[in-house]
Short mmCIF file of C-alpha atoms and ligand atoms in Angstrom, two decimals:
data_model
loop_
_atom_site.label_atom_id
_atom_site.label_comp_id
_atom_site.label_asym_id
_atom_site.label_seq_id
_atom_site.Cartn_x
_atom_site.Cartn_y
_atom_site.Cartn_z
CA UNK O 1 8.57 -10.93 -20.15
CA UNK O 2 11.34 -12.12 -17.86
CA UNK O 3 10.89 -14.56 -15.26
CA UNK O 4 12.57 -11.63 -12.75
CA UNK O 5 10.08 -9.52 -13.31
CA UNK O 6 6.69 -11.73 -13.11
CA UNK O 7 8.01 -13.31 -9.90
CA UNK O 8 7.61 -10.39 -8.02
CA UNK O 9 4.19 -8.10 -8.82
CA UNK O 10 2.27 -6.47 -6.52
CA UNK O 11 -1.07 -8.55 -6.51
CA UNK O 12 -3.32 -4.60 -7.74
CA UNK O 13 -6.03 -7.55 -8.37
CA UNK O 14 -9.28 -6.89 -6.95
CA UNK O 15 -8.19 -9.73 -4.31
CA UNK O 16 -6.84 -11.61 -3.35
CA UNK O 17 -4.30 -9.20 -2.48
CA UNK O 18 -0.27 -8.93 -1.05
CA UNK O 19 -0.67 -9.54 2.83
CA UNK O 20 2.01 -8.18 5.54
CA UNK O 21 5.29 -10.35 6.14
CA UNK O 22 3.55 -10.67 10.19
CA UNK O 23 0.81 -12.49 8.86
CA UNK O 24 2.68 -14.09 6.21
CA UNK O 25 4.36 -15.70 8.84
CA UNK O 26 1.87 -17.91 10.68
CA UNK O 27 1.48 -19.65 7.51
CA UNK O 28 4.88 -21.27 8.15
CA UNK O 29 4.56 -22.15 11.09
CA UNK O 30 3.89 -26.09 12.34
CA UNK O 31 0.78 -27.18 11.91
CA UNK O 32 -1.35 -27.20 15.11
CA UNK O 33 -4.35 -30.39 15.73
CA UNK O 34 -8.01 -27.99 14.72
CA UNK O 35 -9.37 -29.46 18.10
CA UNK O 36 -8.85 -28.84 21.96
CA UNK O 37 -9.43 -26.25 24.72
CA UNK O 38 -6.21 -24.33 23.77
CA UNK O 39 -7.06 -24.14 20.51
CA UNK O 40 -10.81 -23.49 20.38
CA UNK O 41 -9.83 -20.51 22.80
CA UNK O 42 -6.86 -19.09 20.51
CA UNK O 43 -10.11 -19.97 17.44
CA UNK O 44 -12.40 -17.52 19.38
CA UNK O 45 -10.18 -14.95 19.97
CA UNK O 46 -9.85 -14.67 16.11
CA UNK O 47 -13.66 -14.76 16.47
CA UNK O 48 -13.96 -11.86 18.69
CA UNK O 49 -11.93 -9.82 16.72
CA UNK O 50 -13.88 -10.26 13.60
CA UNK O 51 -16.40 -9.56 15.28
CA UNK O 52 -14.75 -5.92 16.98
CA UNK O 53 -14.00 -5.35 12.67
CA UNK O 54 -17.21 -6.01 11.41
CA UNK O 55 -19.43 -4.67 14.53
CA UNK O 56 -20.97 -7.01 14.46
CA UNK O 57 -22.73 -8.92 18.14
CA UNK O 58 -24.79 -11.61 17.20
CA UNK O 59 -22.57 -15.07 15.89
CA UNK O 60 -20.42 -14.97 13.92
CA UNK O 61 -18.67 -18.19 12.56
CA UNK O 62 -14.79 -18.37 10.63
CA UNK O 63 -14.82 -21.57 8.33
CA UNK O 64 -12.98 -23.03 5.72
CA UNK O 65 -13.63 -22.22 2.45
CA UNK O 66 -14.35 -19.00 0.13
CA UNK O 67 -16.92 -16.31 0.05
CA UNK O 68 -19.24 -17.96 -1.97
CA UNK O 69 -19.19 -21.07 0.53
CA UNK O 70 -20.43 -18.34 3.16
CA UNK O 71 -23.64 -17.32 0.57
CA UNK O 72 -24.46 -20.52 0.25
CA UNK O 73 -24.87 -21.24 3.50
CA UNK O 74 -26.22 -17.99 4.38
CA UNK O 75 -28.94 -18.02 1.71
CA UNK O 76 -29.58 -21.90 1.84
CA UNK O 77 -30.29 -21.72 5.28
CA UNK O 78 -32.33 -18.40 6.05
CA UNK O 79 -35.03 -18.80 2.56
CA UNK O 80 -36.14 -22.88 2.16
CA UNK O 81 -36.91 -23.72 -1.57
CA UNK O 82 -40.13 -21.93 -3.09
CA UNK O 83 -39.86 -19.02 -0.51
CA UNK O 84 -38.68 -15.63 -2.65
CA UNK O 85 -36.17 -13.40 -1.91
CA UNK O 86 -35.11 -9.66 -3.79
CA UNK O 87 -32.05 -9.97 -5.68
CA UNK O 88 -30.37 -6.19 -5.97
CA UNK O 89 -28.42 -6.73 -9.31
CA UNK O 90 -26.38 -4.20 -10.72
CA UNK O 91 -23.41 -5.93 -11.31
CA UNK O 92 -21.32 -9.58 -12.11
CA UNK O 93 -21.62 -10.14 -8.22
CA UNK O 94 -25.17 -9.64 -7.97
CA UNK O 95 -25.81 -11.77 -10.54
CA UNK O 96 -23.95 -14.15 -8.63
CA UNK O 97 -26.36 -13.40 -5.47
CA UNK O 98 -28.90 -14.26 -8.05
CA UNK O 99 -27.86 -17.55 -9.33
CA UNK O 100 -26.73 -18.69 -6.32
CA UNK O 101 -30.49 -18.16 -4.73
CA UNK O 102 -31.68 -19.69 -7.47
CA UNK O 103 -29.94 -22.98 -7.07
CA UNK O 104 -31.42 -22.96 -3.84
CA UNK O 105 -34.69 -23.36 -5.57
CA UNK O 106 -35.52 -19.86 -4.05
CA UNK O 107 -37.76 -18.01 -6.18
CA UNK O 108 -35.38 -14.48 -7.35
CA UNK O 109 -37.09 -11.29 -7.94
CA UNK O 110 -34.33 -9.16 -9.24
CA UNK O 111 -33.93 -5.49 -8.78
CA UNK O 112 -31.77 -3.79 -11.24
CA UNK O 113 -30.00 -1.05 -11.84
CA UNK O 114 -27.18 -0.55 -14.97
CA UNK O 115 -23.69 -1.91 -14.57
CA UNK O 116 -21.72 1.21 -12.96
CA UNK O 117 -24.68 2.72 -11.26
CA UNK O 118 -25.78 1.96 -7.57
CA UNK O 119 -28.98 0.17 -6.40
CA UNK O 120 -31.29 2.99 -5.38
CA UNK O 121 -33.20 1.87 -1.82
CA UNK O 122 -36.09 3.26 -2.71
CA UNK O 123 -36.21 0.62 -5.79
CA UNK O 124 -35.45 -1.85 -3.40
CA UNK O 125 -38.57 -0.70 -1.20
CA UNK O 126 -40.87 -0.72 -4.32
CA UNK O 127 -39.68 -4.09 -5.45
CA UNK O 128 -40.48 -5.42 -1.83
CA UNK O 129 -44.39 -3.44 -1.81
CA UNK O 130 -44.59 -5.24 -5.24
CA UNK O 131 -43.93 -9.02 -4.30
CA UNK O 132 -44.83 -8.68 -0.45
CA UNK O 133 -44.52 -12.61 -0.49
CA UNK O 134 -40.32 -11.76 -0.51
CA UNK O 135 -38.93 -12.64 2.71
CA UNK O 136 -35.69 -11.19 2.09
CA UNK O 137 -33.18 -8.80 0.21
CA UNK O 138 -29.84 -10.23 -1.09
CA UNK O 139 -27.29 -7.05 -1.75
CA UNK O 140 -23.94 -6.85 -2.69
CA UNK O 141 -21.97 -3.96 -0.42
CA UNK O 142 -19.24 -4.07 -2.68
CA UNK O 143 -19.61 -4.48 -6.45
CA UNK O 144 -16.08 -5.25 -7.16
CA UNK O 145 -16.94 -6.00 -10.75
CA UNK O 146 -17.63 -2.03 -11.08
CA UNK O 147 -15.83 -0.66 -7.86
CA UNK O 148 -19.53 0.57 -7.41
CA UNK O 149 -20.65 0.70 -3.41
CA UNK O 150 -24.31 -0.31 -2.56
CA UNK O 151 -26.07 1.97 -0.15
CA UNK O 152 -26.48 -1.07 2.28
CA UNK O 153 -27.71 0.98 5.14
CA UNK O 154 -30.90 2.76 3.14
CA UNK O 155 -31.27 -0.81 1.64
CA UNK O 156 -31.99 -2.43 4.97
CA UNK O 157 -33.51 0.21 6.39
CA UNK O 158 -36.11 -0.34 3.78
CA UNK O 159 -36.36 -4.31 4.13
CA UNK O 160 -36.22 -3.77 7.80
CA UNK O 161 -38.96 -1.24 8.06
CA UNK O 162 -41.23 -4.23 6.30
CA UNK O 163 -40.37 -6.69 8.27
CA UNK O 164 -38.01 -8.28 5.61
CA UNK O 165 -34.45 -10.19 6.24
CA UNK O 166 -31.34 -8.73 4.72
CA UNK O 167 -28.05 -10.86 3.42
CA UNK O 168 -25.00 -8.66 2.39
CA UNK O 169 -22.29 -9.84 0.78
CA UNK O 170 -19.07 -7.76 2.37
CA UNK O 171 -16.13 -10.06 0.99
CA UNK O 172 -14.84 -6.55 -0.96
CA UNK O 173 -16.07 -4.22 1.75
CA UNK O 174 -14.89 -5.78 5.23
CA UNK O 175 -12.15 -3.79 6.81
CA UNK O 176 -11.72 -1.25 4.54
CA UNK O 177 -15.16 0.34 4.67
CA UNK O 178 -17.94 0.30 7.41
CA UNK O 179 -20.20 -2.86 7.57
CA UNK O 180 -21.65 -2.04 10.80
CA UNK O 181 -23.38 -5.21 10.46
CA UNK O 182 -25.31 -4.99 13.71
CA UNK O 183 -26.62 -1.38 13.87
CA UNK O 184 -27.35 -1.74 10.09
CA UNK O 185 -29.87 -4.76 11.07
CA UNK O 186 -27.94 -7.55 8.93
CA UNK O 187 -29.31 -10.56 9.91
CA UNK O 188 -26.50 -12.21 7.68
CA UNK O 189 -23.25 -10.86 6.41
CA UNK O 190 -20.42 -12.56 4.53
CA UNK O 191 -16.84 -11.81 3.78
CA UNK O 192 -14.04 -13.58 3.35
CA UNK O 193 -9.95 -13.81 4.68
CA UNK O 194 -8.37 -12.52 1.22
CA UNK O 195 -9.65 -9.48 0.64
CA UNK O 196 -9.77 -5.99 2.70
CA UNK O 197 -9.13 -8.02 6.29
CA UNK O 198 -5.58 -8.56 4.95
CA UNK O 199 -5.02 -12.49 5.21
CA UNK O 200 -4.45 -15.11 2.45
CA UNK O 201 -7.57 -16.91 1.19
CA UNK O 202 -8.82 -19.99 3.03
CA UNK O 203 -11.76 -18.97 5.32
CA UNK O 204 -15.22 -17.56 5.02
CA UNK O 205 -16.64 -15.07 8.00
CA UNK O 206 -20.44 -15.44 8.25
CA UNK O 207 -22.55 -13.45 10.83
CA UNK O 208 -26.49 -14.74 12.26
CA UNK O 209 -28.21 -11.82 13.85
CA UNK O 210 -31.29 -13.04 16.04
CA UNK O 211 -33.99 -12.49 13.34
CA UNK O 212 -32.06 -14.40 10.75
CA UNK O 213 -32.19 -17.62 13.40
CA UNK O 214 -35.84 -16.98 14.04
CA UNK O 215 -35.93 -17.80 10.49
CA UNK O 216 -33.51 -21.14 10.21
CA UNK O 217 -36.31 -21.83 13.12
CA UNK O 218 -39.53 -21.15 11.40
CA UNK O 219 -38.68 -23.35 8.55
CA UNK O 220 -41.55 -25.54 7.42
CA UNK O 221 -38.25 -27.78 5.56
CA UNK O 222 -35.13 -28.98 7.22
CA UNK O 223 -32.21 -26.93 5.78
CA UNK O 224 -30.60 -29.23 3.02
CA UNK O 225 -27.13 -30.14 2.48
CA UNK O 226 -24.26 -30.79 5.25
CA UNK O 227 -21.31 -28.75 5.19
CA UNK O 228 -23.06 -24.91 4.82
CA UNK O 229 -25.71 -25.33 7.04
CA UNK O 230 -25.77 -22.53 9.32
CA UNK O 231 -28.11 -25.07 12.16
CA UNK O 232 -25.26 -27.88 12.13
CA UNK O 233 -22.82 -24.63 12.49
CA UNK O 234 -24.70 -23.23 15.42
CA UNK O 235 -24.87 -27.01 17.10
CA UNK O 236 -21.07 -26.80 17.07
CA UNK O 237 -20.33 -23.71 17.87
CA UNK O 238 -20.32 -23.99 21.86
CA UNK O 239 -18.26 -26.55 22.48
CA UNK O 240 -15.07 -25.48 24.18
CA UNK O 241 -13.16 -28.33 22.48
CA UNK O 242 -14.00 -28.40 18.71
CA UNK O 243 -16.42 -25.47 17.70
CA UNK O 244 -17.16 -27.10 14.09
CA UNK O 245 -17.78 -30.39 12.66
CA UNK O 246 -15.08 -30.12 9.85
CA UNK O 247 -11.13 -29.75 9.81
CA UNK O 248 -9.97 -25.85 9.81
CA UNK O 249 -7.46 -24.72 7.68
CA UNK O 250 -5.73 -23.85 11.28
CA UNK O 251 -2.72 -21.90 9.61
CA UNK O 252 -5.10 -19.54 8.18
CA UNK O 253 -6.97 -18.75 10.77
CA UNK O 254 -3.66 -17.68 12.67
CA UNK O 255 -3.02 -15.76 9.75
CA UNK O 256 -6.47 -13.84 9.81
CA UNK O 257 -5.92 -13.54 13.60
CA UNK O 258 -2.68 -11.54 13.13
CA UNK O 259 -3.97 -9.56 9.89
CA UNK O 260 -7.03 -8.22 12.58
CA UNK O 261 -4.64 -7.76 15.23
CA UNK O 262 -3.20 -5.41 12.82
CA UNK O 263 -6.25 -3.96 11.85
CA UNK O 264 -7.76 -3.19 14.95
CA UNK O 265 -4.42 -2.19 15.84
CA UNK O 266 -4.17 0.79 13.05
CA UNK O 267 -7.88 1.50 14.54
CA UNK O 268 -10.96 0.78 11.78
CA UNK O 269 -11.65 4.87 11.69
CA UNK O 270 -8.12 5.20 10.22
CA UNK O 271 -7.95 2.11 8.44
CA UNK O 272 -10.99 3.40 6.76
CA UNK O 273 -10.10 6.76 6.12
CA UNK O 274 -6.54 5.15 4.63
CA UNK O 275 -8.37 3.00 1.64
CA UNK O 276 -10.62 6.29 1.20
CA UNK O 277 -7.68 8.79 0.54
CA UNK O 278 -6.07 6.32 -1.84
CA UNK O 279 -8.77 5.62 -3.70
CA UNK O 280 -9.51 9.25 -4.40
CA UNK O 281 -6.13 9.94 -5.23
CA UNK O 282 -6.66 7.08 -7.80
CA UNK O 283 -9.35 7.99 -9.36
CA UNK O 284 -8.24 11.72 -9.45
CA UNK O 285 -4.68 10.83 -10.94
CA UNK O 286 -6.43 8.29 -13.47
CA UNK O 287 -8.76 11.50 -14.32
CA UNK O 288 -5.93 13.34 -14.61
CA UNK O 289 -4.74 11.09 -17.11
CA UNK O 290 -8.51 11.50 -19.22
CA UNK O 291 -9.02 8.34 -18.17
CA UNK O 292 -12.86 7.63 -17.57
CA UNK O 293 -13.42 5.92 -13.91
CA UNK O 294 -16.81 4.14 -13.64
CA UNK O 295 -18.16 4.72 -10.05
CA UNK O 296 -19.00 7.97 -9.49
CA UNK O 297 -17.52 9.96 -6.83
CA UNK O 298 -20.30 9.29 -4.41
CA UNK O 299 -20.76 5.75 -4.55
CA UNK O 300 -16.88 5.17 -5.39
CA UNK O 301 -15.34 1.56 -3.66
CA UNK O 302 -12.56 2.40 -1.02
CA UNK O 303 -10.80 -1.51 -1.96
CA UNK O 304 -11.53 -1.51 -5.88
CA UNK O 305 -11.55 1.48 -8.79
CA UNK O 306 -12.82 0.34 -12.57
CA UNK O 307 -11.79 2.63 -15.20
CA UNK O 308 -12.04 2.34 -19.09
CA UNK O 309 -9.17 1.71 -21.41
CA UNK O 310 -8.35 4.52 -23.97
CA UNK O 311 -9.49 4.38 -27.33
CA UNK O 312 -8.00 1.57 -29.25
CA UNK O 313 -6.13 -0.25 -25.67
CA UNK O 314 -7.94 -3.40 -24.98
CA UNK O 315 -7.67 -4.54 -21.56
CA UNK O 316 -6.14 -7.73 -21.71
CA UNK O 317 -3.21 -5.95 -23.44
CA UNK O 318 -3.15 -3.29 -21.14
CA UNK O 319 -3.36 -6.01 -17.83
CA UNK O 320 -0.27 -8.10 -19.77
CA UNK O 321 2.25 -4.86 -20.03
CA UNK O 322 0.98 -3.70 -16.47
CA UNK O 323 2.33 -6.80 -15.02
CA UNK O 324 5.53 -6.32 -16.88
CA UNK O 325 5.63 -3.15 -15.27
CA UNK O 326 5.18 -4.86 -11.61
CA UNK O 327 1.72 -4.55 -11.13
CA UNK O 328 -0.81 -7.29 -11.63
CA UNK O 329 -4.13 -6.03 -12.39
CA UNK O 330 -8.19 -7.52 -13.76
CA UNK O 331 -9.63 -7.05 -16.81
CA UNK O 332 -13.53 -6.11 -16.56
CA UNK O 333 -15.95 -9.01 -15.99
CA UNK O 334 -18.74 -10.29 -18.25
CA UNK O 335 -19.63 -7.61 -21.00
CA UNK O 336 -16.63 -5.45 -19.74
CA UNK O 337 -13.97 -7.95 -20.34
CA UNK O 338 -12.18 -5.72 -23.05
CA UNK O 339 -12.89 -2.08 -22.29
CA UNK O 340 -12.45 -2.02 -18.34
CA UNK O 341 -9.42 -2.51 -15.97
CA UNK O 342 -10.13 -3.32 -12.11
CA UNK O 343 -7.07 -2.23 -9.33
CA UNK O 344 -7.42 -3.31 -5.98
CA UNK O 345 -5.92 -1.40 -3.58
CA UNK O 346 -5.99 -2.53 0.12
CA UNK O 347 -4.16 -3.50 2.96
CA UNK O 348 -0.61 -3.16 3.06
CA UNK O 349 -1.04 -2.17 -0.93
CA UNK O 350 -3.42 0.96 -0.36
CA UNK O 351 -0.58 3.57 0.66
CA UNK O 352 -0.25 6.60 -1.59
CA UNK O 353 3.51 5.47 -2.48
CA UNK O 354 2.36 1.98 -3.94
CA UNK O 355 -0.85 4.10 -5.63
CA UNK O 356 1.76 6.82 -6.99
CA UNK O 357 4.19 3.88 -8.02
CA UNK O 358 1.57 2.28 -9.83
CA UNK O 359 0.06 5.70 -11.69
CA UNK O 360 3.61 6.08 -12.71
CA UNK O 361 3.48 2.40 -14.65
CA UNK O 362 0.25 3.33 -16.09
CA UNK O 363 1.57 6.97 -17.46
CA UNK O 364 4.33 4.96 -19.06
CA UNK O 365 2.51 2.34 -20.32
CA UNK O 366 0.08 4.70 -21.77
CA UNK O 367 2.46 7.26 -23.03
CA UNK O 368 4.81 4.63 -24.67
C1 LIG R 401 -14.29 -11.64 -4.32
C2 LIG R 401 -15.75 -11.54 -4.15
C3 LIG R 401 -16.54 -12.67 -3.98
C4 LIG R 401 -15.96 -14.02 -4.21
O1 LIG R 401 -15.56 -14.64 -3.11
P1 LIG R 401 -14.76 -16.01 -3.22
O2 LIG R 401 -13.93 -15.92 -1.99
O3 LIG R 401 -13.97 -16.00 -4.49
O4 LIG R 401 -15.76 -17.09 -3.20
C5 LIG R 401 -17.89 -12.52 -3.73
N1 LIG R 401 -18.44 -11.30 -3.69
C6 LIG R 401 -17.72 -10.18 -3.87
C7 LIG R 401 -18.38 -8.85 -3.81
C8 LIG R 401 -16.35 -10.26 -4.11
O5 LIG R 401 -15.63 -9.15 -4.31
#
């Protein structure tokens, strides 16, 4: 493959993904000190409006790092080691939820459903009548290994109606989809810069509702480790000079600030319904092609779309000539790393041009 034509794909990965030339921008810009009134007022502002994106009211803090810095602070600091938490696993990213708990030296009672298929809430409520001592449900919104969504709202509806906390992971979710962490009763969501909210990586977004402090609170053990606990977070977090204890990756956080001003911008109602109509003209036109698509209609990911290789195709192959075509694309995770091909499409990638562009790569690929 030429040099020409790898410099230049468009990132169809299931993130990070290609992010607009505006917020592209703020990357190059000087570099600004992470401290000081002007600062920590331009840092809120980015606050608030990840806040106006996710609906979310309680805290909600921007730090650097990736998603998976945001779970660990998020579980570490809401269960204590030996408590037990509901793990809904149906996918490589629940698993994740999982193992990551687990480390904590939280007790994990999983709650599974096959790779491709939902969680059902009503298995989530029967997991939490059978191990009452559970304090908490960890769920996946987005299974981006599957492009399967997670009926988050049933799901905490049912932890909430028991008295239960609920964590959500929204990195593949968050500003292409509703989170509605707030009405939903989150009492902590994470997402992260890359993905639907259109920046480069670098920072983790983690909310707190009111209930999930009551629990950092009720402790019986002090939270352990330094840099992802949510306590030293919330200790920081009013000081009009330096809202954290560690360096920010400032440029980022400018360049998340302009990707939401776009977002909120475009409005999240037709933001949403954007990453909707190109993902179902994905999946129809990959249908189309007797291609087999793994979420069902219902359940389908507005940011991701899994389908199975043809007979014969495996998917590392398939990924290779894709990217020769322009278009750089994921092979399945875990058990699905020869048979299934992941496309992201969001942001400034999920318009039905790019989509009908890339449909026309596969066709040719395919056809060939
Ligand atoms: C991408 C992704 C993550 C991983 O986040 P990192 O930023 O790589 O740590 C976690 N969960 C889901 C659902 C994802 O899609």
């Amino acid at each position: 493959m030429s040099e020409a034509v790898l410099s230049d794909p468009l990132l169809f990965i299931p993130g990070p993904s290609d992010v607009a030339p505006e917020v592209l921008a703020e990357l190059g810009r000087q570099v600004v000190p992470h401290y000081g009134p002007a600062w920590a007022k331009e840092y809120r502002r980015v606050v608030d409006h990840a806040k106006t994106a996710l609906q979310a009211e309680g805290h909600l803090f921007i730090y650097a790092g990736s998603g998976h810095l945001g779970l660990d602070a998020a579980i570490g600091s809401l269960f204590a080691p030996g408590e037990e938490v509901v793990a809904a696993c149906n996918g490589f990213f629940g698993e994740r939820l999982a193992e990551l708990a687990h480390s904590h030296g939280i007790r994990v009672r999983r709650c599974e459903a096959p790779w491709g298929s939902p969680v059902a809430a009503e298995e989530i409520g029967r997991a939490l009548d059978a191990h009452p001592e559970a304090k908490g449900v960890l769920v996946v919104h987005g299974e981006t290994s599957t492009g399967v969504q997670n009926p988050v709202e049933a799901i905490a509806a049912e932890a909430k109606r028991r008295g239960r906390l609920v964590v959500v992971d929204a990195v593949s979710t968050a500003g292409v989809a509703p989170v509605s962490v707030t009405a939903r009763g989150f009492d902590a969501c994470v997402t992260a810069s890359q993905k639907g909210l259109g920046a480069p990586p670098g920072v983790v977004l983690v909310t707190v509702s009111d209930e999930g402090w009551r629990a950092v609170e009720e402790r019986k053990e002090p939270i352990r480790g330094w840099s992802a606990n949510l306590a030293k977070w919330r200790e920081h977090a009013f000081s009009d000079f330096q809202p954290y204890f560690i360096t920010m990756p400032v440029n980022v956080v400018r360049a998340l600030g302009k990707s939401l001003e776009m977002l909120l911008e475009e409005g999240l109602a037709e933001r949403f319904a954007r990453h909707r109509e190109v993902s179902q003209l994905l999946r129809r036109s990959l249908r189309e092609m007797g291609l087999s698509v793994i979420a069902p209609d219902a359940c389908a990911l507005p940011s991701v779309t899994a389908f199975r290789c043809p007979e014969g195709v495996a998917a590392p192959e398939l990924r290779d000539a894709l990217l020769g075509r322009g278009f750089y694309v994921s092979c399945g995770l875990g058990p699905w790393s020869n048979d299934v091909i992941r496309v992201g499409h969001m942001g400034v990638n999920a318009t039905p041009e790019r989509i009908s562009r890339f449909i026309a790569a596969l066709k040719r690929e395919l056809h060939s």
